[in-house]
Coordinates of N, CA and C and ligand atoms in Angstrom, one line a residue:
X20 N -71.4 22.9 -19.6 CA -71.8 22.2 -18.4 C -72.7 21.1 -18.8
X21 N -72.3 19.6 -18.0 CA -73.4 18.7 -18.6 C -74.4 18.3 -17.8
X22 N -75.4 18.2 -18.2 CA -76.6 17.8 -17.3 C -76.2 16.7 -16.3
X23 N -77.2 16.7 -15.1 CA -76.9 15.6 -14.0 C -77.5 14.8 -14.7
X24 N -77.0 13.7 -13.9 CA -77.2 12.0 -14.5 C -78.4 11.6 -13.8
X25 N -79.2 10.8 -14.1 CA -80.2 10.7 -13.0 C -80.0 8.8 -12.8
X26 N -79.9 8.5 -11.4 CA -79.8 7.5 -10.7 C -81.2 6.7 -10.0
X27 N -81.4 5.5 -10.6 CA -82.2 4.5 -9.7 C -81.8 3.6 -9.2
X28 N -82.0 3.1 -8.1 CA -81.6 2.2 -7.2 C -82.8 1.2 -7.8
X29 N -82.3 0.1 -7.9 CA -83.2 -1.1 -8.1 C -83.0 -2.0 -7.0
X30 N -84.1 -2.5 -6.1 CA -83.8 -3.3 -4.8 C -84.0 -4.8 -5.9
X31 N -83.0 -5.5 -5.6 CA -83.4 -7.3 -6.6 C -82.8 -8.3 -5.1
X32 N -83.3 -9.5 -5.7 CA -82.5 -10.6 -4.3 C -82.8 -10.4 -3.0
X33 N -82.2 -11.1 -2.5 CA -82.3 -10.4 -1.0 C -82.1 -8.9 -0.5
X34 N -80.4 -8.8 -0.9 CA -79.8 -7.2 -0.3 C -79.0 -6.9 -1.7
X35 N -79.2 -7.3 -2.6 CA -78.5 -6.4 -4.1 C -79.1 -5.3 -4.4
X36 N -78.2 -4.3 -4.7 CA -78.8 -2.9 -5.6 C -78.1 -2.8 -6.8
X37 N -79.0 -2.7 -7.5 CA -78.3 -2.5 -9.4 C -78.8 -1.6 -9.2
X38 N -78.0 -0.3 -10.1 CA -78.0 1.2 -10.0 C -78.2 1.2 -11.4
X39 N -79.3 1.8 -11.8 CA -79.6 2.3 -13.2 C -79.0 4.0 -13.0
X40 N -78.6 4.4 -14.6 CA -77.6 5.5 -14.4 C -78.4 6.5 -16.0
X41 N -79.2 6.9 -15.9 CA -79.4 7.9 -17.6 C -79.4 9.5 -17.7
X42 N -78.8 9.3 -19.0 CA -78.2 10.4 -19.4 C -78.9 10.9 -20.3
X43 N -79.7 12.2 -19.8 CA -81.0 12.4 -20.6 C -80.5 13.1 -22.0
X44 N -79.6 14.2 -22.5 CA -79.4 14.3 -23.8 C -78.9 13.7 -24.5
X45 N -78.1 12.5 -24.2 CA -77.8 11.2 -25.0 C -78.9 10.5 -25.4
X46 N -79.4 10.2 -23.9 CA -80.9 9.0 -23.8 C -80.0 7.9 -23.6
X47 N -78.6 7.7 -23.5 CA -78.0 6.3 -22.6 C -78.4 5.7 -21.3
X48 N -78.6 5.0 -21.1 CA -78.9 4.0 -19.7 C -78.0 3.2 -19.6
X49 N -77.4 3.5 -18.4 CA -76.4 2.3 -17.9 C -76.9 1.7 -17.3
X50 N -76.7 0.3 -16.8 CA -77.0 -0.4 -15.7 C -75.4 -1.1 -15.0
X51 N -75.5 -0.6 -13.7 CA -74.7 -0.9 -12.8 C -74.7 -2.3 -12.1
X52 N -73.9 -3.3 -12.8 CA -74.0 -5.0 -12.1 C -75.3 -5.7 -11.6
X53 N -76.4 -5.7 -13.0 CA -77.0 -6.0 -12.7 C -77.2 -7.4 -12.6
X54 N -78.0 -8.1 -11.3 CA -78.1 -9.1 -10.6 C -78.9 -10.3 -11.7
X55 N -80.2 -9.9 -11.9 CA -81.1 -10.0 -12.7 C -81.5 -9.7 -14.1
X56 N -82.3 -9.8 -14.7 CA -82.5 -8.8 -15.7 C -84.2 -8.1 -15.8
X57 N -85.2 -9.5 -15.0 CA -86.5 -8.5 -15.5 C -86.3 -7.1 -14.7
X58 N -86.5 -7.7 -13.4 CA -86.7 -6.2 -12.4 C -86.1 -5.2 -13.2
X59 N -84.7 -5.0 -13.7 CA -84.2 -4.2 -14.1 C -84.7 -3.3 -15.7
X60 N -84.8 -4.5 -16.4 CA -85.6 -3.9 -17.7 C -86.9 -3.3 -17.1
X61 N -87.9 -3.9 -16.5 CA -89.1 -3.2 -15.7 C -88.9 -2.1 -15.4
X62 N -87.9 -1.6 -14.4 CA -87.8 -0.5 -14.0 C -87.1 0.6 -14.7
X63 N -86.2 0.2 -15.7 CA -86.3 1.4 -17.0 C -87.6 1.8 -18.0
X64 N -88.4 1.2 -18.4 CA -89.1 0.7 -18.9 C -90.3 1.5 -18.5
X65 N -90.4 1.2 -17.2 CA -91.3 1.9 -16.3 C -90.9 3.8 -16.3
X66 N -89.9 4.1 -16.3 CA -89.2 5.3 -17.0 C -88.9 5.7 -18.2
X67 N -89.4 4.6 -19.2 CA -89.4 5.3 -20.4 C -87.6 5.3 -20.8
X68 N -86.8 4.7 -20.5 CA -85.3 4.7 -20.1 C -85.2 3.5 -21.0
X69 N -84.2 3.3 -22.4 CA -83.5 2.3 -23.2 C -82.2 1.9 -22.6
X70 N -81.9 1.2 -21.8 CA -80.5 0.5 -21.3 C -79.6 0.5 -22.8
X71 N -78.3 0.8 -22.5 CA -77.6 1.5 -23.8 C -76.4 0.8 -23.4
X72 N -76.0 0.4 -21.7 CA -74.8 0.0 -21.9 C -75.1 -1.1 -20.3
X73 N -74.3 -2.0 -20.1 CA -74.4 -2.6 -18.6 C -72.2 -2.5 -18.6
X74 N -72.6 -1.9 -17.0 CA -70.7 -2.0 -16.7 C -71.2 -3.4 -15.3
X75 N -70.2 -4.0 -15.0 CA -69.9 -4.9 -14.7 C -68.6 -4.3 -13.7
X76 N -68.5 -5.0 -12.4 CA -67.4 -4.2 -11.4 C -66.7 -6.0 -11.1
X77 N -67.4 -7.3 -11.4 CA -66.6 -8.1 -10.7 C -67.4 -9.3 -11.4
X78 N -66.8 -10.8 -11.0 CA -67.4 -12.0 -12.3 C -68.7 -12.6 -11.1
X79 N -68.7 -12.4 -9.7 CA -69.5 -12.8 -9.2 C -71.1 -13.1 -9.8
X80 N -71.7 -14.4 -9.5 CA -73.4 -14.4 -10.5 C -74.3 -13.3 -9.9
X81 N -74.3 -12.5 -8.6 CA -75.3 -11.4 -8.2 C -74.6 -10.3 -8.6
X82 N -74.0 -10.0 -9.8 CA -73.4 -8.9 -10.2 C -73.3 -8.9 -11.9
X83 N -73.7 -10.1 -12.3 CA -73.4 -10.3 -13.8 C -74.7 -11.4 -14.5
X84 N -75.6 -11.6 -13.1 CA -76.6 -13.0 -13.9 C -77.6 -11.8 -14.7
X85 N -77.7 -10.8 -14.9 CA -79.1 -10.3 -15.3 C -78.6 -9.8 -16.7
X86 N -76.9 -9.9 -17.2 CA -76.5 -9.6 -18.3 C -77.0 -9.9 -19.8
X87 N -76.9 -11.3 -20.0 CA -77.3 -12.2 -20.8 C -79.0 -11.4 -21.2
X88 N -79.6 -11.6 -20.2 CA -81.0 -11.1 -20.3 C -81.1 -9.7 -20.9
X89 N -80.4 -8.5 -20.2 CA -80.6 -7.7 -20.4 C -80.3 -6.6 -22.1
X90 N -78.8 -8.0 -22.5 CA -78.5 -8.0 -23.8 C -79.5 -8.3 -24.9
X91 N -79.9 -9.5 -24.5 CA -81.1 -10.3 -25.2 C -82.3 -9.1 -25.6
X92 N -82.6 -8.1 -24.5 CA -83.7 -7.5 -24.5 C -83.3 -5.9 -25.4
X93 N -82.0 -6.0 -25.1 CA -81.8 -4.6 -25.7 C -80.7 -3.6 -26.3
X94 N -79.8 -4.8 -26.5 CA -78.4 -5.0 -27.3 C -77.9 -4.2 -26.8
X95 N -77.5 -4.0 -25.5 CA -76.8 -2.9 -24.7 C -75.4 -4.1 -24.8
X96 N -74.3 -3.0 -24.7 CA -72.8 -3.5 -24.6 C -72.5 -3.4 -23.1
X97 N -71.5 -4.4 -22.7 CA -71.1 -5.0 -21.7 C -69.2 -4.6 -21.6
X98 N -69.2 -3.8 -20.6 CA -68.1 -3.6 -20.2 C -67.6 -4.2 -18.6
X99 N -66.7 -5.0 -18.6 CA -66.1 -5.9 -17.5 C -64.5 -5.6 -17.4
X100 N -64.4 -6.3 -16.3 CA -62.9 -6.2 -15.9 C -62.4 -6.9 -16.5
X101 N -61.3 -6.5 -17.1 CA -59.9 -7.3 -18.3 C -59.4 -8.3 -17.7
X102 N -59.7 -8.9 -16.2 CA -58.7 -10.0 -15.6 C -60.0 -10.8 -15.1
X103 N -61.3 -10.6 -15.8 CA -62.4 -11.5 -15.3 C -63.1 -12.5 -16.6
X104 N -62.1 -11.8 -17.7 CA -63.1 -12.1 -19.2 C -63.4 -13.5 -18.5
X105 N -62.8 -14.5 -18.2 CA -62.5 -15.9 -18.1 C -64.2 -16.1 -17.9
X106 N -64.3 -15.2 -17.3 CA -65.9 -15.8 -15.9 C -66.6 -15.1 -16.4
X107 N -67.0 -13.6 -17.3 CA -67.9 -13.5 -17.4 C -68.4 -13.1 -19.1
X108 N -69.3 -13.9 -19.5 CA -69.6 -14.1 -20.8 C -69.4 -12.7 -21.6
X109 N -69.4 -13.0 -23.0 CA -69.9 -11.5 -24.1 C -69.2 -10.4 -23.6
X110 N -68.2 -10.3 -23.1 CA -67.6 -8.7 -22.6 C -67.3 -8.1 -23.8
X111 N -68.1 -6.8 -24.0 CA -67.6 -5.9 -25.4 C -66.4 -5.1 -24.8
X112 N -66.5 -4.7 -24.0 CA -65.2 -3.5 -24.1 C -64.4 -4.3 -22.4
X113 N -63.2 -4.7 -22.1 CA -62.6 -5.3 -21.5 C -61.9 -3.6 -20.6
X114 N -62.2 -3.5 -19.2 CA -61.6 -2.1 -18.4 C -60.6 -2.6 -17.6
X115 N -59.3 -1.8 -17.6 CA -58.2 -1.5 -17.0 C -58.0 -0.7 -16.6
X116 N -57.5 -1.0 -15.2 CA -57.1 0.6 -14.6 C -56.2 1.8 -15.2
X117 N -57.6 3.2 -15.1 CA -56.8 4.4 -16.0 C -57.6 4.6 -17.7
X118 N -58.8 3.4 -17.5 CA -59.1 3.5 -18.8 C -60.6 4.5 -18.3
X119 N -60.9 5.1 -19.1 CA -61.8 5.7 -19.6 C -63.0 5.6 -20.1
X120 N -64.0 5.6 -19.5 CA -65.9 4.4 -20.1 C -66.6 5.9 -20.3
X121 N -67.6 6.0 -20.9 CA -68.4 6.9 -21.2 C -69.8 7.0 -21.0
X122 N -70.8 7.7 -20.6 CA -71.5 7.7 -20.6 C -72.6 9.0 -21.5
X123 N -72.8 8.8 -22.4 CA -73.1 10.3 -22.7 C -72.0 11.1 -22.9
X124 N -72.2 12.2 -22.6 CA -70.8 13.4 -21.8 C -69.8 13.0 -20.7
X125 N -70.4 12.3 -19.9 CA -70.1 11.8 -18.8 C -68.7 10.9 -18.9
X126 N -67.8 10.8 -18.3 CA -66.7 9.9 -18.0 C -66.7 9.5 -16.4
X127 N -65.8 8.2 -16.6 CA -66.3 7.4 -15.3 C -64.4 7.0 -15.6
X128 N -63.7 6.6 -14.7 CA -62.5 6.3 -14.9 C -62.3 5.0 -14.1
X129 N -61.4 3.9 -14.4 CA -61.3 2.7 -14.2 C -60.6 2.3 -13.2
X130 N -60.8 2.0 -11.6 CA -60.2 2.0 -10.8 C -60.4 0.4 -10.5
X131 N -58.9 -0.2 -10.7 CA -59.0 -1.8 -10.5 C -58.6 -1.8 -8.3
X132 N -59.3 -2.5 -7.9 CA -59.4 -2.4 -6.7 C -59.7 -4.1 -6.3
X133 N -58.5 -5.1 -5.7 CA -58.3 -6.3 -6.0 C -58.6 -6.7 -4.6
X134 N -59.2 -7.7 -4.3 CA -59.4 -7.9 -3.0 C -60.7 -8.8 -2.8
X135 N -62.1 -8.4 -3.4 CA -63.1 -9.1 -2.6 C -62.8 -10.3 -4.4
X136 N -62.8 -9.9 -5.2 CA -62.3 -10.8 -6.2 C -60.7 -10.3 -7.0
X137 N -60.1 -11.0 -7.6 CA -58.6 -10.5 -8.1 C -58.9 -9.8 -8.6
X138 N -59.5 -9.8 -10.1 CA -59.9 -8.2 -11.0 C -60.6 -7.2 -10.6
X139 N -61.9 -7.2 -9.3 CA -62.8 -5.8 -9.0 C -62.2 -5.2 -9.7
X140 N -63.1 -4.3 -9.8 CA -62.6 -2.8 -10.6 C -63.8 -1.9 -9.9
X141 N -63.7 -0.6 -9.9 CA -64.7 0.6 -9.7 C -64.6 1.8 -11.0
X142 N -65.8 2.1 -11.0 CA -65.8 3.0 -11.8 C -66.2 4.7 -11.2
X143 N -65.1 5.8 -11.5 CA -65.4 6.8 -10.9 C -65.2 7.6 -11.6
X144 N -66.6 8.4 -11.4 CA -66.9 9.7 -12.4 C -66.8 11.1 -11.5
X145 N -65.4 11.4 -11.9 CA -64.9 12.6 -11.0 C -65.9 13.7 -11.5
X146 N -66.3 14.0 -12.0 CA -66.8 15.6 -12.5 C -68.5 15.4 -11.7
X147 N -69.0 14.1 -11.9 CA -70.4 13.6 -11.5 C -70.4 13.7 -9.6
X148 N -69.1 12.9 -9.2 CA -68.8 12.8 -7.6 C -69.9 11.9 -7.3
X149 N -69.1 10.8 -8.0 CA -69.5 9.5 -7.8 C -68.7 8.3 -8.0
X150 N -69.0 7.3 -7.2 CA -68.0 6.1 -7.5 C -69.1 4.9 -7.6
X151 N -69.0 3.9 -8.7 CA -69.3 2.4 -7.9 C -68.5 1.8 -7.8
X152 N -68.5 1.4 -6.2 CA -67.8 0.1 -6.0 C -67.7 -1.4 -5.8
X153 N -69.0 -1.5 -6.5 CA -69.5 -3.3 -6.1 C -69.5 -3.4 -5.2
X154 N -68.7 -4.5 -4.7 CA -68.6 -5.4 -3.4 C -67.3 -5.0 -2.9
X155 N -66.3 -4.1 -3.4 CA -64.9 -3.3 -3.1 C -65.2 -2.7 -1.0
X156 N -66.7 -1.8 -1.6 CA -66.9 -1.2 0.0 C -68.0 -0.9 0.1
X157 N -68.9 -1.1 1.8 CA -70.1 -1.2 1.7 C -70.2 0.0 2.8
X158 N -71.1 0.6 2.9 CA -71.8 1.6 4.0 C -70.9 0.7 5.3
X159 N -70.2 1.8 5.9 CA -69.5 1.4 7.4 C -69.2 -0.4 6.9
X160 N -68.8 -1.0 5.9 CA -68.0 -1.9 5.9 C -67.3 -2.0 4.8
X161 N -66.7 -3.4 4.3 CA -66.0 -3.8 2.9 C -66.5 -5.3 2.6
X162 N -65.8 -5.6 1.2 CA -65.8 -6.8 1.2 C -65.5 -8.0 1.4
X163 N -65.7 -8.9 1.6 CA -64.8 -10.5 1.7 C -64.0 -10.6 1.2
X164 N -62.9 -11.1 2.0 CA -61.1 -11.3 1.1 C -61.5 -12.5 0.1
X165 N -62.0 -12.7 -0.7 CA -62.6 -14.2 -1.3 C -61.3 -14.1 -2.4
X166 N -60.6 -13.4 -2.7 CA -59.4 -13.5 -3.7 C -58.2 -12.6 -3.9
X167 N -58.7 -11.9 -2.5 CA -56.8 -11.0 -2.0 C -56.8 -11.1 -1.2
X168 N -56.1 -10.3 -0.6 CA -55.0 -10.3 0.6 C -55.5 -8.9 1.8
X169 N -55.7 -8.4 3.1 CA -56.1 -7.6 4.0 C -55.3 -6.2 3.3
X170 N -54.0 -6.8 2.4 CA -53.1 -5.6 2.0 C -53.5 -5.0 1.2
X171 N -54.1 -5.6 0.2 CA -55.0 -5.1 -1.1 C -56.2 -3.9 -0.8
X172 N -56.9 -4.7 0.2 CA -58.0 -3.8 0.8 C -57.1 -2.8 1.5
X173 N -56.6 -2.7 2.3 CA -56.1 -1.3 2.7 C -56.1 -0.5 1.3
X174 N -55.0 -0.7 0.2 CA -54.5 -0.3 -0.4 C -55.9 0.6 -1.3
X175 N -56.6 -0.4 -1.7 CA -58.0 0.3 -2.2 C -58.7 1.2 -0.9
X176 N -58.7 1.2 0.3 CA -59.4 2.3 1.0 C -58.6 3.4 1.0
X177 N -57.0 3.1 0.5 CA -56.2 4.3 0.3 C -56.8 5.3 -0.4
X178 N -57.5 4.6 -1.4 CA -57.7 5.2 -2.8 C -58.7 5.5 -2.6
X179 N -59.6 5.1 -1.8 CA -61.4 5.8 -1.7 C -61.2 6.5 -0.6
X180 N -60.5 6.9 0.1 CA -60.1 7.6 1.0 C -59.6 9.1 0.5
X181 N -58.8 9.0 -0.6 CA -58.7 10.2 -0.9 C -59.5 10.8 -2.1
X182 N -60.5 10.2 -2.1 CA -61.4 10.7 -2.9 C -62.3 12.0 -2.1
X183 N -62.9 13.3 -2.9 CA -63.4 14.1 -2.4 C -64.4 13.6 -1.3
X184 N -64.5 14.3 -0.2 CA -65.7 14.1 0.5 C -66.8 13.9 0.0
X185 N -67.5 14.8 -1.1 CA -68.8 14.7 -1.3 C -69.3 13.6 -1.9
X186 N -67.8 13.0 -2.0 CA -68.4 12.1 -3.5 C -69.1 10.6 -2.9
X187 N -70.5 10.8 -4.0 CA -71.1 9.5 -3.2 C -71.2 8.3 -4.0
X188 N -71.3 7.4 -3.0 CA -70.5 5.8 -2.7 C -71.9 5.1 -3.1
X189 N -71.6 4.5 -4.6 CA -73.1 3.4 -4.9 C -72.5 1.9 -4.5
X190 N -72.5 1.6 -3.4 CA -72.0 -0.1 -3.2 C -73.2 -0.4 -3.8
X191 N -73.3 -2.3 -3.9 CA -74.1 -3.3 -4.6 C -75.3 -3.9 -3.3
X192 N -74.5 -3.7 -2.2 CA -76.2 -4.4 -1.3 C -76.0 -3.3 0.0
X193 N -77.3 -3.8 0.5 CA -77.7 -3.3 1.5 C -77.3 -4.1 2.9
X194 N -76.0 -3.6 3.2 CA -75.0 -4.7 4.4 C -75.1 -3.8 5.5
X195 N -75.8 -2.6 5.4 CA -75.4 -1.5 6.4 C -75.6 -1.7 7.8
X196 N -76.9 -2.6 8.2 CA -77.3 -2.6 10.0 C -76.2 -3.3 10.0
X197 N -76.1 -4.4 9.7 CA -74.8 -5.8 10.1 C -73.7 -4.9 10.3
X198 N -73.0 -4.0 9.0 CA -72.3 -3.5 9.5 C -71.9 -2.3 10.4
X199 N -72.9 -1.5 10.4 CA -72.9 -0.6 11.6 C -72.7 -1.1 13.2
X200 N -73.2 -2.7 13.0 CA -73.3 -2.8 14.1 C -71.6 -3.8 14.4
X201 N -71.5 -4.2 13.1 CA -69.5 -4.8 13.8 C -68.9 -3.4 13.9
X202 N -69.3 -2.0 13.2 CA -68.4 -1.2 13.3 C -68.5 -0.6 14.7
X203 N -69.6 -0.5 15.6 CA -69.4 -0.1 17.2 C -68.7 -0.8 17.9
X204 N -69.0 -2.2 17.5 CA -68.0 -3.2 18.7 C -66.5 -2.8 18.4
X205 N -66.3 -3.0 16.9 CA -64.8 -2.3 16.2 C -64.0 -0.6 17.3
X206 N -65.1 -0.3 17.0 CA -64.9 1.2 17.6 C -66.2 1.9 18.5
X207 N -65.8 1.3 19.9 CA -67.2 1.3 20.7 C -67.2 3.4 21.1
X208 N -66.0 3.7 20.8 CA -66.1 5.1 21.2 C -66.1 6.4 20.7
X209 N -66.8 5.8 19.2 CA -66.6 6.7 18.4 C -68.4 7.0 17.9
X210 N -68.5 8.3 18.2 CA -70.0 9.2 18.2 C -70.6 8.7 17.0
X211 N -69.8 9.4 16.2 CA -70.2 9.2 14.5 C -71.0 7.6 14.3
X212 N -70.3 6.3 14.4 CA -71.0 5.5 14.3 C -72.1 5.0 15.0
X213 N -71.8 5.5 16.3 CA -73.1 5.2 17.4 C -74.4 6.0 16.5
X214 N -74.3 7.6 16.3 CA -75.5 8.4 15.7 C -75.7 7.5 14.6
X215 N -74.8 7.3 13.2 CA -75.7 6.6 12.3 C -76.1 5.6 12.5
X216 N -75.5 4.6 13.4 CA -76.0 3.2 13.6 C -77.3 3.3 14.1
X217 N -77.6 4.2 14.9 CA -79.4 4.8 15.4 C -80.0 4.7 14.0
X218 N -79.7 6.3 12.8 CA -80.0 6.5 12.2 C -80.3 5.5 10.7
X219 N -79.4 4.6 10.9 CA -79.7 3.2 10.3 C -80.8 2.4 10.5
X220 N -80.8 1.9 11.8 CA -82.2 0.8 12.5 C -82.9 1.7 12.5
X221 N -83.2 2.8 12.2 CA -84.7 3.7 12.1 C -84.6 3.1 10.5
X222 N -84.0 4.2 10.1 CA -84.2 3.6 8.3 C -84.9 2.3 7.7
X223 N -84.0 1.3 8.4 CA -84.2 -0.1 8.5 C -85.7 -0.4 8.6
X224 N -85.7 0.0 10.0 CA -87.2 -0.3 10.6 C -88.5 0.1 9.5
X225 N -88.1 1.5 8.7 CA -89.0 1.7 7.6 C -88.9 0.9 6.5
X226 N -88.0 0.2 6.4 CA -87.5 -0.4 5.1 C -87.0 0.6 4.1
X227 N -86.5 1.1 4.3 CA -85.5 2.3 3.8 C -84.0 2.4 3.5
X228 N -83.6 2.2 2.1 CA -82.0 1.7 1.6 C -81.3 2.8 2.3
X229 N -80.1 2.6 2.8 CA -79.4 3.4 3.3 C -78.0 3.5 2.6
X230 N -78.0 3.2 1.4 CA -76.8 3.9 0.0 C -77.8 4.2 -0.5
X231 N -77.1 5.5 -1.5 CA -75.4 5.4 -1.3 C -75.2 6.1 -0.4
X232 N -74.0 5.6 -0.1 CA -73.2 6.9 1.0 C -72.4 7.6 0.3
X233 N -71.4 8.6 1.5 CA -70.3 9.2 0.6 C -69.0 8.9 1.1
X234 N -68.2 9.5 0.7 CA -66.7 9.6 1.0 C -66.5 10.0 2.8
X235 N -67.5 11.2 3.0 CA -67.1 11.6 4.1 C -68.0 11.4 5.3
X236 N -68.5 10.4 5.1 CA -69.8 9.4 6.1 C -68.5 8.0 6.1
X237 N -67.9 7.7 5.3 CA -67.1 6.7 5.1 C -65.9 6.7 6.2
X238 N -65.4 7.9 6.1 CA -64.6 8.3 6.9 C -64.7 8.6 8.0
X239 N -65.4 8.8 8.7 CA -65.8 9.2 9.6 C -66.2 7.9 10.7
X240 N -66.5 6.2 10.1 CA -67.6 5.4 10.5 C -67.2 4.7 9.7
X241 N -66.9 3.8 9.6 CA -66.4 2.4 8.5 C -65.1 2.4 9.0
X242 N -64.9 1.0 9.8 CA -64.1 1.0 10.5 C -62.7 0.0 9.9
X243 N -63.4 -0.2 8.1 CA -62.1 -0.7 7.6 C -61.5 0.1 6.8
X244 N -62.2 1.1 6.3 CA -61.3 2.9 5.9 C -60.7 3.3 7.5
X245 N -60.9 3.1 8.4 CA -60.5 3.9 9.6 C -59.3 2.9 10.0
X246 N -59.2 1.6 9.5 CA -57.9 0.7 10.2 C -56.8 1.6 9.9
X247 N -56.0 1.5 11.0 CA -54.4 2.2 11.0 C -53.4 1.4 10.2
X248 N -53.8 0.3 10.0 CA -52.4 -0.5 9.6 C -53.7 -1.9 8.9
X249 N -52.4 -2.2 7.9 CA -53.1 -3.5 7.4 C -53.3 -4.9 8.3
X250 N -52.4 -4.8 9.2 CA -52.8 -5.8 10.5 C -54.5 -5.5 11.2
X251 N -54.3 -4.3 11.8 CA -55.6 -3.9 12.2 C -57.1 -4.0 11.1
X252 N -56.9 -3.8 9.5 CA -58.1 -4.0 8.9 C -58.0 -5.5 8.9
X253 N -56.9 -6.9 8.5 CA -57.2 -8.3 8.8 C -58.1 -8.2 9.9
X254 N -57.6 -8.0 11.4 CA -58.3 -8.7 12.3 C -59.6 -8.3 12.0
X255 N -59.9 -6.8 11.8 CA -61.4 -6.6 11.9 C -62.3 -7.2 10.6
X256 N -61.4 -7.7 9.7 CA -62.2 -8.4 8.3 C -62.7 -9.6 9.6
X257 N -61.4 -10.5 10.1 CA -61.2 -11.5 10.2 C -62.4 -11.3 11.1
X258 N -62.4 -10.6 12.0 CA -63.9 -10.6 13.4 C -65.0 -10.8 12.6
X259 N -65.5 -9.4 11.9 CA -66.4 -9.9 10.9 C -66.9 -11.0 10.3
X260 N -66.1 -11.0 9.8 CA -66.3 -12.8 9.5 C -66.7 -14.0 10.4
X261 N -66.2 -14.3 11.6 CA -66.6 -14.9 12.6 C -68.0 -14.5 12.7
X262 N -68.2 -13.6 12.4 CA -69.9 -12.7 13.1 C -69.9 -12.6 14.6
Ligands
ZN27 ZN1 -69.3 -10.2 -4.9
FE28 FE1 -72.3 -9.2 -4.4

């Protein structure tokens, strides 16, 4: 049996979260798309934690600017998506869907999910029951079609859809009030979102992150896992969007 992974959330930018990930009988640290690099080196650092690898989910600069830096500081290897090399520098190990990343003992498996950019990718560690999905899906929302199609995104909430319930959801920012609150107008009669959408603007109010979520908070309330048909997740991207 392998030890749990221990997880820090790093707040950077406005609403980014880089998820530091270590694996205490290896002593690996991952860093999850980091934005920056001091905050992030600081806050291992501050743990006593050597950054050993950075995974990369998409070529966006709040997902990949703190790379460079964090190489610089600590010759950690850089794993990105194989359809992003173009955009983002130094990629040691290039991920395809089905491929296999390591952490420690730990495996994470390569789920390409095309939509808020062409290559996204997520990484999910079935045995751990956990996924990141960058900017793929956020607490009660998703991402910007900035380079697919409404069909893509369905097709990827297929797939985080049938992932176990428990399994919890590291998205990259904190989008949750904005979108709790398109998801009531989305679905003005559904309990579930009204309770957490409370349970949010309290959170909020403390200044209190509200990821990760899981699978079955997802389901329940995120009303672009809940569209019926890929017509119905467009319009509700598309409303969103309008604000
Ligand atoms: Zn992005
Ligand atoms: Fe982002």
């Amino acid at each position: 049996m392998v030890s749990a992974l221990e997880i820090l959330r790093v707040p950077v930018l406005s609403d980014n979260y880089v998820w530091l990930v270590h694996d205490k009988p290896s002593g690996e640290t991952l860093v999850v798309d980091p934005s920056v690099a001091e905050p992030v080196l600081a806050a291992a650092q501050a743990r006593g934690w050597s950054i050993t690898q950075i995974w990369n989910t998409h070529w966006h600069g709040d997902h990949i600017g703190g790379n460079p830096g964090i190489v610089a500081a600590t010759g950690a290897t850089v794993t990105a998506p194989a359809a992003e090399l173009a955009k983002i520098p130094h990629v040691d190990r290039p991920a395809r869907e089905g491929d296999r990343v390591r952490l420690g003992d730990h495996e994470a498996v390569v789920m390409e999910v095309p939509a808020h950019t062409a290559g996204h990718i997520a990484y999910h560690f079935a045995d751990d029951a956990m996924i990141f999905v960058g900017d793929t899906m956020f607490a009660m929302g998703c991402g910007r079609l900035f380079e697919g199609t409404p069909a893509q995104m369905y097709a990827n909430m297929r797939r985080f859809e049938a992932l176990p319930d428990d399994t919890q959801v590291y998205c990259a920012h904190e989008y949750t009030l904005s979108n709790g609150k398109f998801a009531l107008q989305a679905e003005p009669q559904n309990e579930a979102i009204a309770d957490r959408l409370a349970q949010v603007e309290a959170a909020r109010a403390r200044d209190e992150a509200t990821v990760p979520t899981t699978i079955a908070l997802e389901r329940a309330t995120n009303p672009f896992m809940r569209a019926q048909s890929v017509e119905e997740l467009a319009s509700r991207r598309a409303a969103k969007d309008r604000g």
